[in-house]
Structure formats: C-alpha cells, structure tokens
Coordinates of C-alpha atoms and ligand atoms in Angstrom, one line a residue:
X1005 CA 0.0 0.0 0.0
X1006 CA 1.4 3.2 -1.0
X1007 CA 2.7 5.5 1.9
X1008 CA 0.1 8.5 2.5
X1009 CA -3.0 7.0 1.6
X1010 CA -5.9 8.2 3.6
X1011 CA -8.6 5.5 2.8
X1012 CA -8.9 1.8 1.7
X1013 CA -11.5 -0.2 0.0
X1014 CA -12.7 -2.8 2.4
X1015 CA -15.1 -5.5 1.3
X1016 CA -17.9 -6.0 3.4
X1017 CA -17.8 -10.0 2.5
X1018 CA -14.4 -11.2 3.5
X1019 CA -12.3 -8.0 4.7
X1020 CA -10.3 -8.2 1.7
X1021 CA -8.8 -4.5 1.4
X1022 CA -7.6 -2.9 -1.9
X1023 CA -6.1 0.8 -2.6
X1024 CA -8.7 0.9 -5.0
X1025 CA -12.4 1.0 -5.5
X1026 CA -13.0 -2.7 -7.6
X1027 CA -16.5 -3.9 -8.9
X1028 CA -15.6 -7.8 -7.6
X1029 CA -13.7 -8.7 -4.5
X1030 CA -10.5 -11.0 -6.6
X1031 CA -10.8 -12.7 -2.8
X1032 CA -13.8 -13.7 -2.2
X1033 CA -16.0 -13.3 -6.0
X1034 CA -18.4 -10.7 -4.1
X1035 CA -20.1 -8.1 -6.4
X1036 CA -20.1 -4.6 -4.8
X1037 CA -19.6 -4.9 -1.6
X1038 CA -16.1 -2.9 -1.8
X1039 CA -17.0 -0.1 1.1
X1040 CA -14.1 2.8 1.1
X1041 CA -12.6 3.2 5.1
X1042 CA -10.8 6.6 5.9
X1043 CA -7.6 5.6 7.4
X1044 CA -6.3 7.7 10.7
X1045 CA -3.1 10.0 9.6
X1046 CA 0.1 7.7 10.1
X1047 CA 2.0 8.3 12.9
X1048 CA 5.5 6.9 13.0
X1049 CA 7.2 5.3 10.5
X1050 CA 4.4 3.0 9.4
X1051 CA 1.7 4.1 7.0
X1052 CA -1.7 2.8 5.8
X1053 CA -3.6 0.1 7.3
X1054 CA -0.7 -0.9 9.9
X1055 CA -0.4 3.1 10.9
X1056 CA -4.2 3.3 11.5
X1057 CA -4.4 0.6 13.8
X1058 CA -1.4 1.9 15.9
X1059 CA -3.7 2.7 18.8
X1060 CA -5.0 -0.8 19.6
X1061 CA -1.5 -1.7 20.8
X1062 CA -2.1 -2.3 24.3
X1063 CA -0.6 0.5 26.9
X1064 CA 1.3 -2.0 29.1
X1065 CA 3.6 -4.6 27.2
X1066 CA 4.0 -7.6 29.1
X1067 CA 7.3 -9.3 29.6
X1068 CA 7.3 -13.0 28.2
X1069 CA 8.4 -15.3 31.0
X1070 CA 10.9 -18.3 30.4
X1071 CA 9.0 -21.6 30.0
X1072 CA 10.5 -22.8 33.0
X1073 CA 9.3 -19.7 35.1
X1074 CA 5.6 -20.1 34.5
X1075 CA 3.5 -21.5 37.2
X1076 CA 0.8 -23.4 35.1
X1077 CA -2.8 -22.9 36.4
X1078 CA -4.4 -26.2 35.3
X1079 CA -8.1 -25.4 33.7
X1080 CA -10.5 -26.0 36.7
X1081 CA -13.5 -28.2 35.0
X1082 CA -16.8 -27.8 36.4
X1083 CA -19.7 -30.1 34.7
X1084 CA -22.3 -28.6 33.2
X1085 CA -24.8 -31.2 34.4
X1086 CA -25.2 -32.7 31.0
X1087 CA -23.6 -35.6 30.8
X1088 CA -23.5 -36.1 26.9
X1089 CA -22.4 -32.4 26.5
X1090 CA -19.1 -33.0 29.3
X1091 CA -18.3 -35.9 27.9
X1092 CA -17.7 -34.3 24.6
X1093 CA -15.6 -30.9 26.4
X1094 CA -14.0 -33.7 27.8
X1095 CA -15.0 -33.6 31.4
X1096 CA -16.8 -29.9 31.9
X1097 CA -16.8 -26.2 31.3
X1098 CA -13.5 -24.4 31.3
X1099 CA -13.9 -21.1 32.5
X1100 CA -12.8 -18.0 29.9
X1101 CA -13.5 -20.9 27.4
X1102 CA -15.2 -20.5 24.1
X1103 CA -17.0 -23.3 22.7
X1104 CA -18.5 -23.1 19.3
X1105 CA -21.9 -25.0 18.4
X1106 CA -22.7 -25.6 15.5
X1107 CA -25.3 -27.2 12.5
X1108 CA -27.8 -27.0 10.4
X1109 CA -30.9 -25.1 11.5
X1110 CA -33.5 -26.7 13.1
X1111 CA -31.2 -29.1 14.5
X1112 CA -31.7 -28.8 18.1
X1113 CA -28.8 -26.2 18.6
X1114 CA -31.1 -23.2 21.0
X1115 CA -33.0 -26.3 22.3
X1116 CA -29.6 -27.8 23.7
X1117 CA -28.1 -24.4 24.5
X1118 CA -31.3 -23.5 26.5
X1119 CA -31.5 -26.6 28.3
X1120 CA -27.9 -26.1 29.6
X1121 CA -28.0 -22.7 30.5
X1122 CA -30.5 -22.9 32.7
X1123 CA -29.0 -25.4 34.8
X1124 CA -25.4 -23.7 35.1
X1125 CA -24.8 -22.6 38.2
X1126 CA -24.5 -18.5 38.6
X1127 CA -27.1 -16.3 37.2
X1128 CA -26.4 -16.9 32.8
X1129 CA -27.2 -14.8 30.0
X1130 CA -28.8 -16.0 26.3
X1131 CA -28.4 -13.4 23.7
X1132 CA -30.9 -14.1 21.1
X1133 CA -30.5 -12.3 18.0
X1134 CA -33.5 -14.8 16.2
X1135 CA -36.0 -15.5 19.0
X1136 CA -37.7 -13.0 21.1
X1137 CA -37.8 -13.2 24.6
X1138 CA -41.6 -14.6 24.7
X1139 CA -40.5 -17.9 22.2
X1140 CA -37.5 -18.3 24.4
X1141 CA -40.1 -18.6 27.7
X1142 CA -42.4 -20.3 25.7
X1143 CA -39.6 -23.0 24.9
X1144 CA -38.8 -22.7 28.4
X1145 CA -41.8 -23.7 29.7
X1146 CA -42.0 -26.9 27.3
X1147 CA -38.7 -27.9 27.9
X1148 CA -39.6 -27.1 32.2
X1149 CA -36.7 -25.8 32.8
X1150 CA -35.3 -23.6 36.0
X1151 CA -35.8 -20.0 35.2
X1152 CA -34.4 -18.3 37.6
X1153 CA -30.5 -17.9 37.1
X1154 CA -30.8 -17.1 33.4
X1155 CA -31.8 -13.4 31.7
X1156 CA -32.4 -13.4 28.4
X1157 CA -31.8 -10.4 25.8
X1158 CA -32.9 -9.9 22.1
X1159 CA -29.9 -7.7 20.7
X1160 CA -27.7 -8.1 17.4
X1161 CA -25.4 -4.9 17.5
X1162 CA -21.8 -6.0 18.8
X1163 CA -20.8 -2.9 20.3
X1164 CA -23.7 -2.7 22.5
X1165 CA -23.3 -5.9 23.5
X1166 CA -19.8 -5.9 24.5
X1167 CA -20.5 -2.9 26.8
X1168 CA -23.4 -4.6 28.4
X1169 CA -21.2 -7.6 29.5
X1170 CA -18.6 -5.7 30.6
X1171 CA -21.1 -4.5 32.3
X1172 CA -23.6 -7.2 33.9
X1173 CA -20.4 -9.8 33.9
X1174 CA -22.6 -12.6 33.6
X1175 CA -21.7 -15.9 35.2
X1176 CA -21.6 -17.5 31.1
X1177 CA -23.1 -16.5 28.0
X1178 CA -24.9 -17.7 25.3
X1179 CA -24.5 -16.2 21.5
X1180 CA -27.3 -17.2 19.8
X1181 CA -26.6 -16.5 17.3
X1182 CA -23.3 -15.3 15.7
X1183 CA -24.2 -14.9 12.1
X1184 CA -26.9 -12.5 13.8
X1185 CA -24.9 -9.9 15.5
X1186 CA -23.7 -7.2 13.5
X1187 CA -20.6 -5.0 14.5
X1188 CA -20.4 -1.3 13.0
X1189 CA -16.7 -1.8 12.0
X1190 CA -17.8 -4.7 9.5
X1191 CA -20.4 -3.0 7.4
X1192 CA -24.1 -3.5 8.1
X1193 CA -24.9 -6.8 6.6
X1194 CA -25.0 -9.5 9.3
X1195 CA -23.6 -12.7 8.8
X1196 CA -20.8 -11.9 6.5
X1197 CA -17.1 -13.4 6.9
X1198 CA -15.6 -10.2 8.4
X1199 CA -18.8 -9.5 10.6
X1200 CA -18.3 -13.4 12.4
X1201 CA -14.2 -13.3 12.5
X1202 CA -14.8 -9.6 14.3
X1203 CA -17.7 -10.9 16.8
X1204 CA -15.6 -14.0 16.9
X1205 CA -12.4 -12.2 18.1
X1206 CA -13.9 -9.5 20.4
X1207 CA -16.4 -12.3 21.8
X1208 CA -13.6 -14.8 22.8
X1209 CA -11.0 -11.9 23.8
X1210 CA -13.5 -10.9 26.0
X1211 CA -14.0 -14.2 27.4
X1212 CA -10.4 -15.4 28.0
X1213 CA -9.6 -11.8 29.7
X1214 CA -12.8 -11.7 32.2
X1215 CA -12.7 -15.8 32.9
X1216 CA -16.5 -16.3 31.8
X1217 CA -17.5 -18.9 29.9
X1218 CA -18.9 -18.4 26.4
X1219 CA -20.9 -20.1 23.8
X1220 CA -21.3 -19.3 20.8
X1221 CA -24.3 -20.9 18.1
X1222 CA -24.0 -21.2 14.6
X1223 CA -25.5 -22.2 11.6
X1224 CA -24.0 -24.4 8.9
X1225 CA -25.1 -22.9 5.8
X1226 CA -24.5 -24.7 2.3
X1227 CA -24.5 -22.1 0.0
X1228 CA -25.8 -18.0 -0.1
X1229 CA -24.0 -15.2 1.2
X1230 CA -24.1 -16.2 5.1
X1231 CA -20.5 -17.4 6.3
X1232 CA -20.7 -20.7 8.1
X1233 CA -19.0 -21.5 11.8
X1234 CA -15.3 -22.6 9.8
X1235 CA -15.0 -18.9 9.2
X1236 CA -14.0 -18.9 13.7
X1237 CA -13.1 -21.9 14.5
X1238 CA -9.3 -21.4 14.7
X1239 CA -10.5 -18.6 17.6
X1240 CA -12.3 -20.6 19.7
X1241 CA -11.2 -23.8 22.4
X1242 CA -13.7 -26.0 21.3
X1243 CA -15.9 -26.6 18.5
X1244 CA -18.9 -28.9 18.5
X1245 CA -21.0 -29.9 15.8
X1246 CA -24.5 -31.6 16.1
X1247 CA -25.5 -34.2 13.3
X1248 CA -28.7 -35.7 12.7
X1249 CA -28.7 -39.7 12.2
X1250 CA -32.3 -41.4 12.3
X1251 CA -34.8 -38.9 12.8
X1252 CA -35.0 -38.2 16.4
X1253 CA -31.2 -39.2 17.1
X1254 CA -28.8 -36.2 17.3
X1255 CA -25.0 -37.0 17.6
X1256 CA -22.5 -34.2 19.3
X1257 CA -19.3 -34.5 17.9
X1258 CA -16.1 -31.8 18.4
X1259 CA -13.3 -31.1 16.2
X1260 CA -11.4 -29.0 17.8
X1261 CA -11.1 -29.3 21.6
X1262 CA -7.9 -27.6 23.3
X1263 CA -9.7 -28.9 27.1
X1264 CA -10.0 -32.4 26.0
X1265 CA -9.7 -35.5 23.0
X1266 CA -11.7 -35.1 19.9
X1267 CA -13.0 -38.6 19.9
X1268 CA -16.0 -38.3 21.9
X1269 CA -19.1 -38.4 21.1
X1270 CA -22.4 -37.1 22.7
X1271 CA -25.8 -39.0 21.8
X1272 CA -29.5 -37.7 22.3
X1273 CA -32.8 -38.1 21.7
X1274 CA -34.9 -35.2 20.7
X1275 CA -38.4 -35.0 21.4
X1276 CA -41.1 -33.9 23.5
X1277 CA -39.1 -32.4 26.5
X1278 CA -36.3 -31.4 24.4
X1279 CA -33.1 -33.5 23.9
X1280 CA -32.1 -36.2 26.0
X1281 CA -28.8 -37.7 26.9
X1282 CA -28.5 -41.6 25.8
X1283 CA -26.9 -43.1 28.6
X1284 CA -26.5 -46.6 27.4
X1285 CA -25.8 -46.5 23.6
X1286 CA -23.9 -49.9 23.0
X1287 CA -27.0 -51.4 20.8
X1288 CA -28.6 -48.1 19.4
X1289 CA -27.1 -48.2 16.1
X1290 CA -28.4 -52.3 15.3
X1291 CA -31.4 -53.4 13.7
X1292 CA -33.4 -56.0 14.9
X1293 CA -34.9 -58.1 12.3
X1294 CA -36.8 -61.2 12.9
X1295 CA -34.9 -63.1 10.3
X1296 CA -31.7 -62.4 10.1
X1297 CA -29.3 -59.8 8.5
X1298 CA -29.8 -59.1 5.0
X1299 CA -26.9 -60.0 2.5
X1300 CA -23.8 -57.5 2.7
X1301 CA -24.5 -56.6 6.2
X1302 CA -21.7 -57.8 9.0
X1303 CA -22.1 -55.7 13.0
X1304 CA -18.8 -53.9 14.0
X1305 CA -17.8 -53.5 17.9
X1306 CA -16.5 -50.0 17.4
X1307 CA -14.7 -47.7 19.7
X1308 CA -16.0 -44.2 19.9
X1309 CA -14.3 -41.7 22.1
X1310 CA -14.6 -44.1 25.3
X1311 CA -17.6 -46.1 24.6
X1312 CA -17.9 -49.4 22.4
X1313 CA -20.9 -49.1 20.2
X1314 CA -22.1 -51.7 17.8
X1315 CA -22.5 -50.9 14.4
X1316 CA -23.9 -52.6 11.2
X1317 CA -22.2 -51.8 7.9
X1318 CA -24.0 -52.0 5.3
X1319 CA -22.3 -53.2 1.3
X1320 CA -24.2 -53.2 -2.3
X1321 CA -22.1 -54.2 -5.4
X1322 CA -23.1 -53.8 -8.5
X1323 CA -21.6 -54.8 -11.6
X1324 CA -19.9 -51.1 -13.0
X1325 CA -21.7 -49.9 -16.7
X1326 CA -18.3 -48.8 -17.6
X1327 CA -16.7 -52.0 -16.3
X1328 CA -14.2 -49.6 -13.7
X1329 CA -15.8 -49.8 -10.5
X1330 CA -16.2 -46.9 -8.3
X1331 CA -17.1 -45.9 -4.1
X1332 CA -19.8 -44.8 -2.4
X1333 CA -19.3 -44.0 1.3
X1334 CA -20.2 -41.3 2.9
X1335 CA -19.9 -43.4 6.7
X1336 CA -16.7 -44.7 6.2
X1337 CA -13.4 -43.1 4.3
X1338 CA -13.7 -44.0 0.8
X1339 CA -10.1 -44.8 0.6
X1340 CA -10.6 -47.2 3.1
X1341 CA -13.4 -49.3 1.2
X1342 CA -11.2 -49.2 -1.9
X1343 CA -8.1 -50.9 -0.1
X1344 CA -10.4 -53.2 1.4
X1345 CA -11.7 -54.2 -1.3
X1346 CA -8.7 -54.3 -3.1
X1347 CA -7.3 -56.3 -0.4
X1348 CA -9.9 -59.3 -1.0
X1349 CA -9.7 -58.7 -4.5
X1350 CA -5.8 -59.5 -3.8
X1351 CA -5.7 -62.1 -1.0
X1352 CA -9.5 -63.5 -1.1
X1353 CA -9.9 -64.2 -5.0
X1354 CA -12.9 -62.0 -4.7
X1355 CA -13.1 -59.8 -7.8
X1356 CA -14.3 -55.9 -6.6
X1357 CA -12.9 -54.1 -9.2
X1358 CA -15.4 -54.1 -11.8
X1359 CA -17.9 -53.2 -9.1
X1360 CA -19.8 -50.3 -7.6
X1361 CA -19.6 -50.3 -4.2
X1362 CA -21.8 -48.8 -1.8
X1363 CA -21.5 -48.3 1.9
X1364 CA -23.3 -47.3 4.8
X1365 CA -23.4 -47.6 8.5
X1366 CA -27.1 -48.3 10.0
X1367 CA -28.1 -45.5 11.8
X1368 CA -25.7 -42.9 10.4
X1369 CA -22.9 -42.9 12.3
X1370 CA -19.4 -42.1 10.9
X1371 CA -16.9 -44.6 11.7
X1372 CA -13.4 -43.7 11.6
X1373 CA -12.0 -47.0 14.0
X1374 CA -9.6 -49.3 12.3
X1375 CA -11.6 -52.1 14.3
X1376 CA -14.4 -51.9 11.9
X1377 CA -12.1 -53.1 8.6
X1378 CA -12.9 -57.3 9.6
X1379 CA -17.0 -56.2 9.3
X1380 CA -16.5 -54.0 6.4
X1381 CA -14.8 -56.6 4.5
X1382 CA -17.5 -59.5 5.7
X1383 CA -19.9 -56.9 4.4
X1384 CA -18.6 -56.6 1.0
X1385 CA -17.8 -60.4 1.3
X1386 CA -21.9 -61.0 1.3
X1387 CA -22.8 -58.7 -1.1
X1388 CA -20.9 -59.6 -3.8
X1389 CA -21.2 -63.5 -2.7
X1390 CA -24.9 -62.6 -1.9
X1391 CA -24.1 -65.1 1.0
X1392 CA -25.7 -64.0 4.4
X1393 CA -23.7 -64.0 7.4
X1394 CA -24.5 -65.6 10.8
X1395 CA -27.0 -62.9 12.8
X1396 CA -24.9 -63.1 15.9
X1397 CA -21.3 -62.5 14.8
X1398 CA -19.3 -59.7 15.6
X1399 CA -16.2 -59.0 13.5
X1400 CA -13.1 -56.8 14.9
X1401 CA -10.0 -55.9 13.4
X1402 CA -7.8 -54.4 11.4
X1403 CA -7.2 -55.1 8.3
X1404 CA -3.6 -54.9 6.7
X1405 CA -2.2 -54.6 2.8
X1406 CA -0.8 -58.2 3.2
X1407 CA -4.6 -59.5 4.2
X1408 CA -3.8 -60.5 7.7
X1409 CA -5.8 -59.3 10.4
X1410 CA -4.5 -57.6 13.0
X1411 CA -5.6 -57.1 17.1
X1412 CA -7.0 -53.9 18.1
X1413 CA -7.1 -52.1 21.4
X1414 CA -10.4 -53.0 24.0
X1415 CA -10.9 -55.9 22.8
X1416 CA -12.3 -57.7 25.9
X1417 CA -14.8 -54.8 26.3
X1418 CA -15.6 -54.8 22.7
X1419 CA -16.8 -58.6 23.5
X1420 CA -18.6 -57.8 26.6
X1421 CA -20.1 -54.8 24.8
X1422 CA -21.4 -57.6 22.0
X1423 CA -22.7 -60.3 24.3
X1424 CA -24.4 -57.8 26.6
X1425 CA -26.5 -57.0 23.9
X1426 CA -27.1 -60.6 22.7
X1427 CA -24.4 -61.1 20.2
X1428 CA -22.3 -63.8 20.8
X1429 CA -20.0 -65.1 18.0
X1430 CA -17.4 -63.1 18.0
X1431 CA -14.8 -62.7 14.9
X1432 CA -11.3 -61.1 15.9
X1433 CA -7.6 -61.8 15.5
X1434 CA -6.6 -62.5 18.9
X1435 CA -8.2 -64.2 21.6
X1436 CA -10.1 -62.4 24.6
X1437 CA -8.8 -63.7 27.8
X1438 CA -5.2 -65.2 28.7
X1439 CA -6.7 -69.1 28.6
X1440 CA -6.4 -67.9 24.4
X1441 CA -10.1 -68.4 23.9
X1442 CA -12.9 -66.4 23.7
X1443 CA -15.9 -66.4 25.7
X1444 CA -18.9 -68.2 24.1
X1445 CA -18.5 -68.8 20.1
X1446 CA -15.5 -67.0 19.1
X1447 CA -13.0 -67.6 15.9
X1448 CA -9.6 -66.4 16.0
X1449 CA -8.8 -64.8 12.6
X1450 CA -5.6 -64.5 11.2
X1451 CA -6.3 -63.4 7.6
X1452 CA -9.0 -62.1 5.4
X1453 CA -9.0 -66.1 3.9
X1454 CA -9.6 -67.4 7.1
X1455 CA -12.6 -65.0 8.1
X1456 CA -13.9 -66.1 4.8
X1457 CA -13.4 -69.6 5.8
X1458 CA -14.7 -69.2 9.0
X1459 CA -18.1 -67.4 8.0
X1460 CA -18.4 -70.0 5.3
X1461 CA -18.0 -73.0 7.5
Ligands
LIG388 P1 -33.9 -25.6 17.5 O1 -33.3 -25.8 18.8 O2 -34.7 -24.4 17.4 O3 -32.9 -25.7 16.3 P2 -31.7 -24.8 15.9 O4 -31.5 -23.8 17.0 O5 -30.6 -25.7 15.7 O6 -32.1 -24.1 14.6 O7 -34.9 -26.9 17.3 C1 -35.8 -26.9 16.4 C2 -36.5 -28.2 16.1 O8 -36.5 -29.1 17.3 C3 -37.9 -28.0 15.7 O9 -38.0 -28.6 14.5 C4 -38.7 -28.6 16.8 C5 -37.8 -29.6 17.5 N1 -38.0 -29.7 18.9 C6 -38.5 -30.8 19.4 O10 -38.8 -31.8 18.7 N2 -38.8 -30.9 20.8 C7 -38.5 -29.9 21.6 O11 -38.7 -30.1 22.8 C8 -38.0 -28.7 21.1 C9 -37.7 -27.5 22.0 C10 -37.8 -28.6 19.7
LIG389 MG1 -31.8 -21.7 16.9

C-alpha cells in the first residue's frame, strides 16, 4: 500500500482491502460490496492500514516469562450437568473458554443451549438475535426448565453488546446466534465473513480476559451469502457440531477441543421435552430383524471416544456400466473401502474391481476406527457373494495390505459390549482372555482367507 494513503477499500464479504475501489472482490467473488474506510493520519514510520491501527496496541507490554518460570494454572473443570455435553468438552466447562456449536438449523442447537443454561450454576445470559424473549419462555416452559438464574436479551449490534457484558459480567453466555450480531466496524450486513471473524475475536478476547465462559451458536449454511462457523473456529477452544442420524437421534461431535480429545461423542434423543442424553448407547445403532441380517451386512464392535458401540455396515455391489468400478461411502473413508476391497480382491480371489460399491453404517454414524475393517470386509464379502452372514457375529480388526488381520485395542470390552447386547460369536484376531479363547462362540482370525473360511464354515 502506497505511503500516504488516507482510505482503503474494504469488502464488506471477507475484509479483503484494496487501494482501490474494484466492482468484484479478486478474494472472495463478491459483487459490490467494496466499502471505502478513511484511514487515521500515520504516525511513525508506518503508513496505511498498519499506521491506523497503531492505537490498539495495548498501553502495558507484558514481559514473556521463560517456559521454566511459569506457574501453570491447570483449567478448573466444572460439569455442566449434562452428561453427553461433558463428555464431549472432555470432562466440563473451562472457565474463559469458548465453545462453538454448530449445524444445520433446526437441529436442536437453542434447544440444547437453553436446556444447559439454565441449569449452570450462577445467574447466565442468552443473547438471542433470532428468538424473542416470549419464544424463548415459551420453549422454556415446554422444555420445564429452571428460570431463575438465566436473563435473556434480544440484541444483534456487537458494540452494544460488549459494553453490556462488561457491564452485567454474567456468570456465562450464550451467542445465539453469531451470524446474527452485526458490529459497525464490519459493514451493516450480518452474517458476512468479516462480521463473524470480528464478533468471533472480540467475543472470545473478552471471554479469556474476564474468565466467563462463552458459547457461541452457529449455523452451517451450504451455500448464499451467510458465512458458516469454519470462518471462527481457529479462535475458539472448542468446536462442536451436532449431526442428525435417524430422525429423532442427534450426535454431538467436536473437532477442535484444546480442554480435552476429539473422539467423543455425545448422543440424544430429541423429542417432546427437548433432547435427551442416551446413557447406554452400546445397541442403538443395530437393527433388529426377525430373520436375520440381510446380505452385505456384518455388526462392527466400534470404539467411539470411550464407549464401544455396535454398528452394522452396510455393502451393495453392483456390476460397473463402464466395467471400472467406483465408491460410495459417505460413513466410512472411501479410501478405506477401496483398499479393502482391493485387499480381498488381492488375497481373497474375490473380484471388486469391476464393481460399484456402496456403503453405509445403520443408523448414520461415521466410523473412523480401524476395528471396523474385519466387518466392512464380511460386508462386501456378502454382497458380492450374496451369502448371508451368521446374525450373531461380531467382527473386529484391522485389516492390513498383506490380508492378515491384525488385534485392536479393547478388545475384551468390545466382547462384553457384543454379548451384553445378545451377540455372541465373535470374529477377531486374537483371543479375549489369557486361557487364548474367547468367551462363548468365538474364531480367531488371522487373515481375510480365514474370516472367509470361517463365515463359510
Ligand atoms: P432448535 O433448537 O430451534 O434448532 P436450531 O437452533 O438448531 O435451529 O430446534 C428446532 C427443532 O427441534 C424444531 O423442528 C422442533 C424440534 N423440537 C422438538 O422436537 N422438541 C422440543 O422439545 C424442542 C424444543 C424442539
Ligand atoms: Mg436456533
């Protein structure tokens, strides 16, 4: 930028700035939305941009500290009383931390933020920016929820907001949400990349420096001009998305999580009274049929942030119109159904490759656990040999270039998991108990051959 310059073009989309006034934003593809912004006279050395925003550096420069010196204040936890929701901040709410939430609307997000709110301890505040105060009561009172230690506010402008909290230091708050609030230093459309990165930053500035928790809600868009929740997730701790499955099943998954591990997941019901925490998940995800499992389906034991939960994957071939098959999995990596079933292509004489493949997990889960490669490979096994497997087998392992099947981690609970929940023949490659056998009907499997051996014996 040329020294002297007293304004910039800004776009209102994505913050992009340019010297001059352009039709398109070459960042973003936005039409119009270049604003011009009158830049402060330089003072110093530096000039444009950098010089106007001399005066946000801070009065007092702190000292860094050698590593060694710093006294580290482990992050005090406290649970938010849904168990679901702490298992998935691993463990509780950090205080100062922000947590992101989002999904597509009509989800369950203001359902699930309301729920907790109310029963944080410390009098909370929801800022709704697209329910009124009355549909927030109203939802309330279905849900019968405490409503005592929670105010609510309708308000959108940033600015205002950030004074009131500075003001009212609420004991957390609620953003509901984001794409709604509008700061005066990002234009006056709402929901456009700058606005959210700006909210974002001041939002979760404010958060660390006071020590009050904050959540922020936001939509997942697909397409149109409203940014979605990527455009702030490097600012916050945490980021949670909800995901529908069946219809009433909503799954709570996070990303990003600098309190805790990302491979939790929290389960609910929504219905009546709101959404639910599924305490005991192991056998939500299987169909019971009255006879048997269809062909190309094999149940997975599958280890899910701390839990075992028992899957069914589900496998379709059909011969390819082009002769070159191709993958379709949305549940599973589709990588990892094509080195499968290039694996018993290889080692199992079981030709894949002019094939379509199709896979899905029951229930709409996404599985990521090597442990699920043994049941993905029966799977494709019975589709294409239109064979059905036996309706109480459980395959787990992983599955390796060579076509031997190797042990995973949990096992033993992955086989308690299964026969607690009726299933007792249990496919894996090592044994479950130091005698080397496994409780009830098990079969040690070595290879890909020998699982095909052993389903077809
Ligand atoms: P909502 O929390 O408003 O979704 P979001 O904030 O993610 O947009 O939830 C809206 C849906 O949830 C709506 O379709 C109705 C349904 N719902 C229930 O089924 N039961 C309930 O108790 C509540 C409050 C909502
Ligand atoms: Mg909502």
């Amino acid at each position: 930028m040329a020294k002297g310059r007293t304004s910039v073009y800004v776009c209102d989309s994505c913050g992009h700035d340019e010297p001059k006034w352009l039709g398109r934003c070459p960042a973003c593809g936005e039409w119009n939305s270049f604003k011009e912004v009158h830049l402060s006279p330089p003072t110093g050395k530096t000039s444009g941009i950098a010089g106007s925003r001399r005066h946000i550096i801070p009065r007092e420069i702190a000292e860094p500290k050698i590593l060694s010196a710093i006294n580290p204040t482990p992050p005090q936890k406290y649970p938010t009383g849904n168990e679901e929701l702490d298992r998935v901040l691993g463990g509780g709410l950090t205080p100062g931390a922000a947590v992101l939430l989002g999904g597509e609307p009509g989800i369950g997000k203001s359902t699930l933020m309301l729920q907790v709110a109310a029963n944080l301890p410390g009098l909370g505040l929801y800022i709704s920016g697209e329910e009124s105060p009355g549909q927030i009561k109203t939802r309330a009172d279905r849900l019968k929820l405490p409503q005592d230690s929670l105010e609510v506010l309708c308000e959108t402008n940033l600015e205002t907001l950030l004074v009131l909290i500075g003001e009212r230091k609420p004991a957390y708050l609620v953003v509901d949400s984001i794409q709604t609030l509008v700061s005066e230093e990002a234009g006056a459309i709402p929901g456009t990349p700058s606005q959210l990165k700006i909210a974002g930053h001041r939002l979760t500035t404010w958060a660390k420096s006071s020590g009050i928790p904050l959540f922020l809600i936001a939509h997942v868009t697909k397409e149109g001009t409203i940014a979605g929740p990527k455009v702030i997730e490097h600012l916050v701790d945490t980021v949670l998305y909800f995901d529908h499955s069946s219809s009433d099943l909503r799954i709570l998954r996070s990303s990003k999580n600098r309190m805790g591990s990302v491979d939790e997941v929290g389960l609910f019901r929504m219905g009546a009274t709101g959404l639910t925490p599924i305490a005991d998940p192991a056998g939500l995800f299987l169909e019971h049929r009255k006879d048997g499992p269809p062909q190309g389906s094999a149940v997975a034991a599958v280890y899910e942030g701390s839990r075992i939960l028992l899957v069914e994957i589900q496998a379709l071939t059909v011969p390819s119109k082009g002769g070159i098959g191709r993958v379709y999995s949305d549940r599973i990596d589709s990588a990892r159904v094509s080195r499968i079933a290039a694996v018993l292509e290889r080692h199992a004489g079981l030709r894949l490759s002019d094939q379509d493949i199709y896979v899905n997990v029951a229930g709409g889960l996404r599985i990521s656990d090597t442990g699920a490669e043994l049941a993905l490979a029966l799977a494709l096994f019975s589709a294409r040999s239109a064979q059905t497997l036996p309706g109480d087998m459980v395959a787990v392992g992983e599955i390796s270039l060579a076509g031997e099947v190797r042990p995973v981690p949990h096992l033993r609970r992955r086989i308690k998991t299964a026969s607690d929940t009726g299933l007792g023949r249990f496919f894996a490659s090592a044994a479950a108990d130091e005698s080397g056998k496994f409780p009830g009907k098990g079969h040690i499997i070595h290879s890909v051959r020998d699982a095909l051996a052993a389903v077809l014996s």
